[in-house]
Short mmCIF file of C-alpha atoms in Angstrom, two decimals:
data_model
loop_
_atom_site.label_atom_id
_atom_site.label_comp_id
_atom_site.label_asym_id
_atom_site.label_seq_id
_atom_site.Cartn_x
_atom_site.Cartn_y
_atom_site.Cartn_z
CA UNK A 1 0.02 0.08 -0.10
CA UNK A 2 1.28 3.49 -0.84
CA UNK A 3 0.95 6.25 1.85
CA UNK A 4 0.20 9.78 0.33
CA UNK A 5 1.10 12.59 2.72
CA UNK A 6 -1.63 15.37 2.63
CA UNK A 7 -0.38 18.43 4.13
CA UNK A 8 -2.85 20.91 4.93
CA UNK A 9 -1.46 24.54 4.82
CA UNK A 10 -4.50 26.74 5.35
CA UNK A 11 -5.24 29.21 8.06
CA UNK A 12 -3.75 32.56 9.23
CA UNK A 13 -2.09 31.83 12.69
CA UNK A 14 -3.63 34.87 14.11
CA UNK A 15 -2.51 33.94 17.73
CA UNK A 16 1.00 34.33 16.39
CA UNK A 17 0.53 38.10 15.17
CA UNK A 18 2.52 40.16 14.41
CA UNK A 19 4.91 37.62 13.00
CA UNK A 20 2.22 35.55 11.22
CA UNK A 21 0.01 37.35 8.97
CA UNK A 22 -2.87 36.46 6.35
CA UNK A 23 -0.48 36.60 3.38
CA UNK A 24 2.31 35.23 5.21
CA UNK A 25 1.06 32.89 7.85
CA UNK A 26 3.07 30.77 10.33
CA UNK A 27 3.19 27.59 8.30
CA UNK A 28 5.29 29.71 5.68
CA UNK A 29 7.65 31.07 8.27
CA UNK A 30 10.88 29.58 9.89
CA UNK A 31 9.51 29.76 13.30
CA UNK A 32 11.36 26.95 15.10
CA UNK A 33 14.12 26.11 12.66
CA UNK A 34 16.15 27.53 9.57
CA UNK A 35 13.43 25.89 7.39
CA UNK A 36 9.80 26.97 7.44
CA UNK A 37 7.02 24.84 9.30
CA UNK A 38 5.77 23.56 5.91
CA UNK A 39 9.17 22.52 4.85
CA UNK A 40 9.71 20.69 8.02
CA UNK A 41 6.72 18.95 7.73
CA UNK A 42 7.33 17.80 4.07
CA UNK A 43 10.84 16.76 4.82
CA UNK A 44 9.41 14.66 7.98
CA UNK A 45 8.20 12.05 5.90
CA UNK A 46 10.22 12.35 2.84
CA UNK A 47 11.97 9.21 2.00
CA UNK A 48 10.13 6.75 4.06
CA UNK A 49 9.33 3.45 2.18
CA UNK A 50 6.24 3.30 0.61
CA UNK A 51 5.58 7.11 1.20
CA UNK A 52 4.79 9.01 -2.01
CA UNK A 53 5.21 12.75 -2.73
CA UNK A 54 3.03 14.96 -0.76
CA UNK A 55 -0.39 16.69 -1.81
CA UNK A 56 -0.67 20.01 -0.42
CA UNK A 57 -3.88 21.82 0.09
CA UNK A 58 -3.75 25.83 0.36
CA UNK A 59 -5.43 29.01 -0.37
CA UNK A 60 -4.96 30.81 -3.74
CA UNK A 61 -2.84 33.73 -2.02
CA UNK A 62 -0.18 31.23 -0.74
CA UNK A 63 0.15 29.06 -3.94
CA UNK A 64 3.46 30.60 -5.14
CA UNK A 65 4.98 30.59 -1.81
CA UNK A 66 4.24 26.97 -1.29
CA UNK A 67 5.57 25.96 -4.57
CA UNK A 68 8.67 27.94 -4.05
CA UNK A 69 9.32 26.61 -0.83
CA UNK A 70 8.87 22.84 -1.62
CA UNK A 71 11.31 23.69 -4.78
CA UNK A 72 13.96 24.95 -2.38
CA UNK A 73 14.02 21.76 -0.41
CA UNK A 74 13.90 19.57 -3.68
CA UNK A 75 10.53 18.14 -3.02
CA UNK A 76 8.27 17.95 -6.20
CA UNK A 77 4.66 17.58 -4.89
CA UNK A 78 2.13 15.39 -6.19
CA UNK A 79 -0.10 18.19 -6.64
CA UNK A 80 -1.08 21.50 -4.86
CA UNK A 81 -4.94 21.93 -4.54
CA UNK A 82 -6.33 25.39 -4.29
CA UNK A 83 -9.01 26.21 -1.97
CA UNK A 84 -11.10 29.07 -3.45
CA UNK A 85 -12.32 29.89 0.23
CA UNK A 86 -11.50 28.37 3.66
CA UNK A 87 -14.06 25.66 4.66
CA UNK A 88 -12.18 24.02 7.59
CA UNK A 89 -10.61 20.60 7.39
CA UNK A 90 -13.32 18.32 6.39
CA UNK A 91 -13.73 19.82 2.88
CA UNK A 92 -10.11 20.09 2.30
CA UNK A 93 -9.42 16.39 3.18
CA UNK A 94 -12.36 15.37 1.14
CA UNK A 95 -11.21 17.26 -1.88
CA UNK A 96 -7.86 15.62 -1.33
CA UNK A 97 -9.41 12.29 -1.04
CA UNK A 98 -11.16 12.68 -4.33
CA UNK A 99 -8.09 13.66 -6.04
CA UNK A 100 -6.17 10.73 -4.66
CA UNK A 101 -8.74 8.25 -5.44
CA UNK A 102 -8.54 9.18 -9.13
CA UNK A 103 -4.82 8.32 -9.12
CA UNK A 104 -4.66 5.50 -6.82
CA UNK A 105 -8.08 3.74 -5.83
CA UNK A 106 -6.21 2.11 -2.76
CA UNK A 107 -4.62 5.46 -1.55
CA UNK A 108 -3.73 5.69 2.17
CA UNK A 109 -3.78 9.24 3.47
CA UNK A 110 -1.68 10.56 5.97
CA UNK A 111 -3.14 14.00 6.91
CA UNK A 112 -0.75 16.32 8.36
CA UNK A 113 -1.21 20.10 9.35
CA UNK A 114 1.66 22.12 8.00
CA UNK A 115 2.23 24.05 11.21
CA UNK A 116 3.02 21.49 13.79
CA UNK A 117 6.43 20.64 15.49
CA UNK A 118 7.48 17.03 16.10
CA UNK A 119 10.80 16.61 17.49
CA UNK A 120 10.92 12.70 17.61
CA UNK A 121 11.00 11.55 14.25
CA UNK A 122 11.60 8.02 14.96
CA UNK A 123 8.65 7.88 17.44
CA UNK A 124 6.32 9.42 14.75
CA UNK A 125 7.44 6.78 12.20
CA UNK A 126 6.65 4.00 14.70
CA UNK A 127 3.20 5.74 15.31
CA UNK A 128 2.34 5.90 11.69
CA UNK A 129 3.42 2.17 10.96
CA UNK A 130 0.98 1.32 13.79
CA UNK A 131 -1.66 3.34 12.08
CA UNK A 132 -1.12 1.62 9.04
CA UNK A 133 -2.03 -1.65 10.68
CA UNK A 134 -5.31 0.09 11.96
CA UNK A 135 -6.31 1.30 8.46
CA UNK A 136 -5.58 -2.09 7.21
CA UNK A 137 -8.48 -3.25 9.36
CA UNK A 138 -10.65 -0.68 7.98
CA UNK A 139 -10.14 1.97 10.90
CA UNK A 140 -9.86 5.74 10.54
CA UNK A 141 -7.00 6.31 12.78
CA UNK A 142 -6.01 9.46 14.74
CA UNK A 143 -2.92 10.32 16.49
CA UNK A 144 -3.34 11.12 20.15
CA UNK A 145 -0.38 12.76 21.95
CA UNK A 146 0.65 11.36 25.26
CA UNK A 147 -0.17 14.44 27.51
CA UNK A 148 2.57 16.04 29.60
CA UNK A 149 0.39 18.59 31.45
CA UNK A 150 -3.23 19.51 31.97
CA UNK A 151 -3.54 21.57 28.91
CA UNK A 152 -6.81 23.46 28.41
CA UNK A 153 -5.83 24.44 24.85
CA UNK A 154 -6.20 21.28 23.30
CA UNK A 155 -9.24 18.93 22.73
CA UNK A 156 -8.77 15.40 24.29
CA UNK A 157 -9.48 11.75 22.93
CA UNK A 158 -10.61 9.21 25.60
CA UNK A 159 -9.42 5.59 24.59
CA UNK A 160 -11.66 2.58 24.64
CA UNK A 161 -10.81 -1.01 24.21
CA UNK A 162 -7.38 -2.16 22.70
CA UNK A 163 -7.80 -2.99 19.07
CA UNK A 164 -6.52 -6.52 18.27
CA UNK A 165 -3.31 -7.38 16.34
CA UNK A 166 -2.07 -3.68 16.70
CA UNK A 167 0.22 -3.09 19.69
CA UNK A 168 -0.85 0.02 21.69
CA UNK A 169 -3.73 0.84 19.50
CA UNK A 170 -7.28 1.50 20.74
CA UNK A 171 -10.76 2.15 19.70
CA UNK A 172 -12.03 5.79 20.49
CA UNK A 173 -14.47 5.99 23.47
CA UNK A 174 -15.14 9.73 22.75
CA UNK A 175 -13.63 13.04 21.81
CA UNK A 176 -13.88 15.84 24.49
CA UNK A 177 -13.72 19.53 23.89
CA UNK A 178 -11.18 21.73 25.34
CA UNK A 179 -11.59 21.44 29.15
CA UNK A 180 -11.05 23.73 32.11
CA UNK A 181 -7.97 23.36 34.21
CA UNK A 182 -9.56 21.08 36.81
CA UNK A 183 -10.95 18.82 34.12
CA UNK A 184 -7.80 18.59 32.17
CA UNK A 185 -6.13 17.77 35.54
CA UNK A 186 -8.80 14.83 36.23
CA UNK A 187 -8.03 13.55 32.69
CA UNK A 188 -4.26 13.16 33.59
CA UNK A 189 -4.96 11.61 37.01
CA UNK A 190 -7.31 8.97 35.45
CA UNK A 191 -5.00 8.23 32.43
CA UNK A 192 -6.27 6.96 29.17
CA UNK A 193 -6.83 10.58 27.59
CA UNK A 194 -4.59 11.93 24.91
CA UNK A 195 -4.28 15.31 23.49
CA UNK A 196 -6.09 15.57 19.95
CA UNK A 197 -3.30 16.39 17.46
CA UNK A 198 -5.36 17.00 14.53
CA UNK A 199 -3.21 14.22 12.39
CA UNK A 200 -5.15 11.31 10.74
CA UNK A 201 -4.48 8.25 8.53
CA UNK A 202 -7.24 6.51 6.61
CA UNK A 203 -7.94 5.17 3.13
CA UNK A 204 -9.10 7.73 0.76
CA UNK A 205 -12.28 5.85 -0.30
CA UNK A 206 -12.79 4.68 3.35
CA UNK A 207 -13.20 8.26 4.44
CA UNK A 208 -15.35 9.38 1.55
CA UNK A 209 -17.70 6.54 2.48
CA UNK A 210 -17.85 7.67 6.06
CA UNK A 211 -18.34 11.27 4.81
CA UNK A 212 -21.05 10.43 2.50
CA UNK A 213 -22.97 8.80 5.52
CA UNK A 214 -22.41 11.40 8.11
CA UNK A 215 -22.00 14.66 6.13
CA UNK A 216 -23.35 14.11 2.52
CA UNK A 217 -23.46 17.74 1.52
CA UNK A 218 -19.57 17.93 2.11
CA UNK A 219 -19.20 14.81 0.17
CA UNK A 220 -21.08 16.10 -2.76
CA UNK A 221 -19.50 19.52 -2.77
CA UNK A 222 -15.76 18.14 -2.51
CA UNK A 223 -16.49 15.61 -5.26
CA UNK A 224 -17.88 18.19 -7.66
CA UNK A 225 -15.23 20.68 -6.85
CA UNK A 226 -12.59 18.10 -7.82
CA UNK A 227 -14.18 16.62 -10.89
CA UNK A 228 -15.08 20.19 -12.24
CA UNK A 229 -11.74 21.70 -11.16
CA UNK A 230 -9.01 22.69 -13.65
CA UNK A 231 -5.23 22.96 -14.13
CA UNK A 232 -3.62 26.20 -13.50
CA UNK A 233 0.13 26.31 -14.25
CA UNK A 234 1.44 23.72 -11.72
CA UNK A 235 -1.84 23.97 -9.59
CA UNK A 236 -5.21 22.37 -9.37
CA UNK A 237 -7.83 24.75 -8.71
CA UNK A 238 -11.06 23.33 -7.14
CA UNK A 239 -14.06 24.75 -8.92
CA UNK A 240 -15.15 27.68 -6.96
CA UNK A 241 -18.92 27.57 -6.60
CA UNK A 242 -18.76 23.91 -5.78
CA UNK A 243 -16.31 24.30 -2.95
CA UNK A 244 -17.96 27.48 -1.49
CA UNK A 245 -21.30 25.55 -1.48
CA UNK A 246 -19.88 22.94 1.14
CA UNK A 247 -20.48 23.26 4.72
CA UNK A 248 -17.73 24.39 6.82
CA UNK A 249 -16.63 21.73 9.35
CA UNK A 250 -13.76 19.89 10.81
CA UNK A 251 -12.90 16.13 10.37
CA UNK A 252 -13.65 15.53 13.80
CA UNK A 253 -17.10 16.97 13.91
CA UNK A 254 -18.06 15.81 10.50
CA UNK A 255 -16.64 12.18 10.53
CA UNK A 256 -14.37 11.23 13.51
CA UNK A 257 -16.88 11.94 16.20
CA UNK A 258 -19.64 9.94 14.31
CA UNK A 259 -17.90 7.03 12.81
CA UNK A 260 -17.94 3.65 14.73
CA UNK A 261 -14.50 2.97 13.38
CA UNK A 262 -12.43 5.65 14.82
CA UNK A 263 -9.24 4.27 16.53
CA UNK A 264 -6.26 6.38 18.25
CA UNK A 265 -2.68 5.73 18.18
CA UNK A 266 -0.93 6.97 21.42
CA UNK A 267 1.98 8.93 20.28
CA UNK A 268 4.81 10.21 22.38
CA UNK A 269 6.64 12.22 19.70
CA UNK A 270 7.60 15.66 20.99
CA UNK A 271 4.43 17.34 19.32
CA UNK A 272 3.46 20.90 19.51
CA UNK A 273 0.97 22.73 17.35
CA UNK A 274 2.74 26.05 17.99
CA UNK A 275 -0.67 27.74 18.59
CA UNK A 276 0.49 30.53 20.62
CA UNK A 277 3.48 32.29 21.63
CA UNK A 278 3.61 30.77 24.97
CA UNK A 279 3.54 27.34 22.81
CA UNK A 280 6.41 28.65 20.62
CA UNK A 281 8.78 29.43 23.66
CA UNK A 282 8.04 25.76 24.91
CA UNK A 283 9.89 24.28 21.96
CA UNK A 284 12.69 26.89 21.52
CA UNK A 285 16.12 26.66 23.08
CA UNK A 286 16.66 28.66 26.17
CA UNK A 287 19.35 30.23 28.10
CA UNK A 288 20.21 29.86 31.73
CA UNK A 289 17.33 32.09 32.87
CA UNK A 290 14.68 30.22 30.66
CA UNK A 291 14.63 32.93 27.89
CA UNK A 292 14.13 32.06 24.31
CA UNK A 293 15.40 34.88 21.98
CA UNK A 294 15.92 35.55 18.45
CA UNK A 295 17.43 38.36 16.52
CA UNK A 296 19.33 41.63 17.96
CA UNK A 297 18.25 41.37 21.63
CA UNK A 298 19.66 42.79 24.84
CA UNK A 299 18.22 41.21 28.03
CA UNK A 300 19.08 42.37 31.62
CA UNK A 301 17.21 40.48 34.73
CA UNK A 302 14.65 38.66 32.51
CA UNK A 303 13.43 35.42 33.11
CA UNK A 304 11.18 32.82 31.51
CA UNK A 305 10.43 35.19 28.46
CA UNK A 306 10.28 35.01 24.72
CA UNK A 307 11.97 37.88 22.99
CA UNK A 308 12.10 38.13 19.10
CA UNK A 309 13.50 41.13 17.15
CA UNK A 310 13.10 41.13 13.28
CA UNK A 311 14.64 44.45 12.21
CA UNK A 312 16.27 46.37 14.98
CA UNK A 313 17.55 46.07 18.46
CA UNK A 314 15.13 45.31 21.44
CA UNK A 315 15.97 45.68 24.82
CA UNK A 316 14.38 44.22 27.62
CA UNK A 317 14.98 44.89 31.53
CA UNK A 318 13.58 43.48 34.85
CA UNK A 319 10.68 41.57 33.74
CA UNK A 320 9.56 37.84 33.91
CA UNK A 321 7.10 35.56 31.85
CA UNK A 322 6.68 37.96 28.97
CA UNK A 323 6.48 37.83 25.28
CA UNK A 324 8.06 40.71 23.06
CA UNK A 325 7.88 40.38 19.45
CA UNK A 326 9.16 43.22 17.09
CA UNK A 327 8.66 43.34 13.33
CA UNK A 328 9.34 46.51 11.05
CA UNK A 329 5.69 47.55 11.39
CA UNK A 330 4.35 46.26 14.67
CA UNK A 331 5.35 45.48 18.39
CA UNK A 332 3.62 42.92 20.56
CA UNK A 333 4.14 42.99 24.27
CA UNK A 334 2.06 40.57 26.59
CA UNK A 335 2.48 38.39 29.60
CA UNK A 336 2.87 34.65 28.67
CA UNK A 337 -0.54 33.71 30.21
CA UNK A 338 -2.49 36.09 28.13
CA UNK A 339 -1.07 35.24 24.71
CA UNK A 340 -4.46 33.75 23.63
CA UNK A 341 -5.73 37.34 23.55
CA UNK A 342 -3.60 38.19 20.69
CA UNK A 343 -6.42 37.24 18.48
CA UNK A 344 -8.25 40.30 19.59
CA UNK A 345 -5.57 42.51 18.48
CA UNK A 346 -6.25 40.84 14.90
CA UNK A 347 -9.77 41.52 15.33
CA UNK A 348 -9.40 45.06 16.20
CA UNK A 349 -7.01 45.78 13.05
CA UNK A 350 -9.71 44.13 11.00
CA UNK A 351 -12.46 46.41 12.53
CA UNK A 352 -10.39 49.56 11.63
CA UNK A 353 -9.65 48.69 8.14
CA UNK A 354 -6.06 48.70 8.89
CA UNK A 355 -3.39 46.17 6.99
CA UNK A 356 -1.13 45.21 9.84
CA UNK A 357 -2.55 41.95 9.97
CA UNK A 358 -2.80 41.07 6.36
CA UNK A 359 0.90 41.70 5.42
CA UNK A 360 4.27 42.83 6.38
CA UNK A 361 6.11 45.68 4.98
CA UNK A 362 7.75 42.98 2.66
CA UNK A 363 5.24 41.43 0.49
CA UNK A 364 6.13 38.32 -1.55
CA UNK A 365 5.04 37.91 -5.11
CA UNK A 366 5.79 34.99 -7.67
CA UNK A 367 8.49 37.11 -9.39
CA UNK A 368 10.16 38.32 -6.10
CA UNK A 369 9.07 40.68 -3.55
CA UNK A 370 8.80 44.27 -2.64
CA UNK A 371 9.02 46.51 0.68
CA UNK A 372 7.48 49.76 1.71
CA UNK A 373 10.31 52.21 2.61
CA UNK A 374 8.46 55.43 2.87
CA UNK A 375 5.17 57.16 2.20
CA UNK A 376 3.50 60.46 2.47
CA UNK A 377 0.72 62.53 0.88
CA UNK A 378 0.33 61.53 -2.77
CA UNK A 379 3.71 59.42 -2.80
CA UNK A 380 5.17 56.20 -1.59
CA UNK A 381 8.88 54.50 -2.00
CA UNK A 382 9.22 50.87 -2.50
CA UNK A 383 12.38 48.56 -2.99
CA UNK A 384 11.54 46.03 -5.70
CA UNK A 385 13.54 42.76 -6.06
CA UNK A 386 12.95 40.56 -9.28
CA UNK A 387 14.47 37.14 -9.55
CA UNK A 388 16.53 36.11 -12.32
CA UNK A 389 14.58 35.14 -15.36
CA UNK A 390 11.03 36.61 -13.89
CA UNK A 391 9.12 39.42 -15.01
CA UNK A 392 6.06 41.34 -13.72
CA UNK A 393 2.62 41.37 -15.75
CA UNK A 394 2.25 43.86 -18.40
CA UNK A 395 0.05 46.44 -16.61
CA UNK A 396 -1.10 50.12 -16.33
CA UNK A 397 -2.30 52.34 -13.58
CA UNK A 398 -5.20 54.88 -13.73
CA UNK A 399 -4.19 56.98 -10.75
CA UNK A 400 -0.24 56.75 -10.47
CA UNK A 401 3.02 57.48 -12.34
CA UNK A 402 6.13 55.59 -11.34
CA UNK A 403 9.86 56.30 -11.39
CA UNK A 404 12.17 53.28 -11.34
CA UNK A 405 15.80 53.67 -10.44
CA UNK A 406 17.85 50.53 -10.83
CA UNK A 407 20.21 49.75 -7.67
CA UNK A 408 21.91 46.66 -8.93
CA UNK A 409 21.31 44.11 -11.81
CA UNK A 410 19.78 44.52 -15.53
CA UNK A 411 16.35 45.72 -16.00
CA UNK A 412 14.21 45.19 -19.38
CA UNK A 413 11.72 48.03 -19.37
CA UNK A 414 8.50 48.03 -21.60
CA UNK A 415 6.96 51.33 -21.68
CA UNK A 416 4.28 51.74 -24.24
CA UNK A 417 5.86 50.66 -27.56
CA UNK A 418 9.39 51.03 -26.33
CA UNK A 419 11.56 48.41 -24.90
CA UNK A 420 14.83 49.33 -23.22
CA UNK A 421 17.59 47.98 -21.00
CA UNK A 422 18.67 49.59 -17.69
CA UNK A 423 21.76 48.94 -15.94
CA UNK A 424 23.10 50.21 -12.42
CA UNK A 425 22.36 53.92 -11.48
CA UNK A 426 20.06 54.36 -14.48
CA UNK A 427 16.39 55.33 -14.38
CA UNK A 428 13.01 55.82 -16.22
CA UNK A 429 9.65 57.04 -15.97
CA UNK A 430 6.13 55.48 -16.33
CA UNK A 431 3.49 58.11 -17.00
CA UNK A 432 -0.10 57.50 -15.70
CA UNK A 433 -2.08 55.40 -18.02
CA UNK A 434 1.00 53.91 -19.86
CA UNK A 435 1.25 50.31 -20.51
CA UNK A 436 4.29 48.93 -18.80
CA UNK A 437 6.42 45.94 -17.76
CA UNK A 438 9.46 45.16 -15.74
CA UNK A 439 11.50 42.09 -16.18
CA UNK A 440 14.97 40.60 -15.06
CA UNK A 441 16.83 39.18 -18.15
CA UNK A 442 20.01 38.65 -16.30
CA UNK A 443 21.21 35.76 -13.97
CA UNK A 444 21.44 38.12 -10.69
CA UNK A 445 18.52 39.49 -8.74
CA UNK A 446 17.35 42.94 -9.90
CA UNK A 447 16.92 45.53 -7.27
CA UNK A 448 15.28 48.89 -8.14
CA UNK A 449 13.84 51.59 -6.13
CA UNK A 450 10.03 52.70 -7.17
CA UNK A 451 8.77 56.24 -6.31
CA UNK A 452 5.04 56.26 -7.02
CA UNK A 453 3.04 59.68 -7.08
CA UNK A 454 -0.53 60.25 -7.63
CA UNK A 455 -3.84 60.64 -6.43
CA UNK A 456 -4.33 56.91 -5.17
CA UNK A 457 -1.68 54.48 -4.59
CA UNK A 458 -3.44 51.35 -3.55
CA UNK A 459 -2.29 47.88 -4.91
CA UNK A 460 -5.69 47.49 -6.44
CA UNK A 461 -4.96 50.04 -9.07
CA UNK A 462 -3.56 47.51 -11.43
CA UNK A 463 -4.77 46.57 -14.70
CA UNK A 464 -3.08 43.41 -16.15
CA UNK A 465 -2.97 42.65 -19.79
CA UNK A 466 -0.63 39.71 -19.87
CA UNK A 467 0.72 37.83 -16.63
CA UNK A 468 2.89 34.69 -16.93
CA UNK A 469 1.35 33.68 -13.58
CA UNK A 470 -2.20 33.90 -15.04
CA UNK A 471 -3.26 36.64 -12.63
CA UNK A 472 -4.72 38.87 -15.52
#
């Protein structure tokens, strides 16, 4: 039997603001190691016997970053399914199951969120092998994390009877919502309870059969979204209306809590879902005072804290149990036991129509990235980097003109009917309403400074005529 990792790379990771944002969420960031969490997840199972290339499910806005990050680590995915809207995990996994079934009717799915930490890879592999035995008996397996403390931020799984011919595997007696502290402590005292990891294994067709029985609307919508989906470059776009029509629900609610064949594999694997800043503090290396720090940081009399600097020096003096996170456009300071309230900051930014929850000052595009440097009344300045061989769309703006100055590299500039090459220290002007395009024909990155001026400078003032990334 072949195992197909299905990596779920949705979500915005709002509790890890200001580092995690809608356009660049936590799974696409190097939060714990040098590689991003998506890359760590893909590499975790790469090379295992019988394990195939991963199938990734993500949102449209993240598609090029997902593809680029997998390319960086030498992994060619089986496919990248694009969700037109977020509908929770059940529709996402159902779409993946339909996709896999069309390739391999006997496919086994190993469902992995892209944003989890697993420190003990050997123990995880052992847990997966036990899950394969369960799946061979027609079970739908979930991985229950052996609890280390009475956590209130996780749901729990109560194990039932042992499953025959599968060492340390159990039927699921019940799923339990996130408990209060006293109830969680009672679970640990009683034993037989595990944290619900959100990782699963089952046969693709077996899952779809259960979904059809317990959540037929999701099953129908997912099947239609895949069957009427279409290729877009290297991506598979799920049909928008069909997927949007699906009810939004989790795998747990839609299937696992209702099926009679749910089973749990206890797993002591050094797992953490990195769902908050305090959770990130737990999995990071610490100094003698219990501090986890990254970047240009100065600490004096600080204990048991997380301090992270992204763009400048951060000095913290005489405090304990706090989180300080600095980015170029935002700073978060909170007590470690209040980190769940960070989501309220994001809600506030949304209500005020601000943008700090959406993207950083550096915004990634398939051709490279740009960064805001300065802005004022009727002008803004950006630093633009174009990767070798890439080019922006042929476009025009109704409300702004642009001045481009080449800092390094070579630029091919289309302005109306004229095409010219610009080298270091050369510049050009793009009038309002003029069709234009910027390209990097060289072998080194192209860096330019762009000065925009006009009555409206929003990113939505772009009319695309041609685009190799099919965004037109």
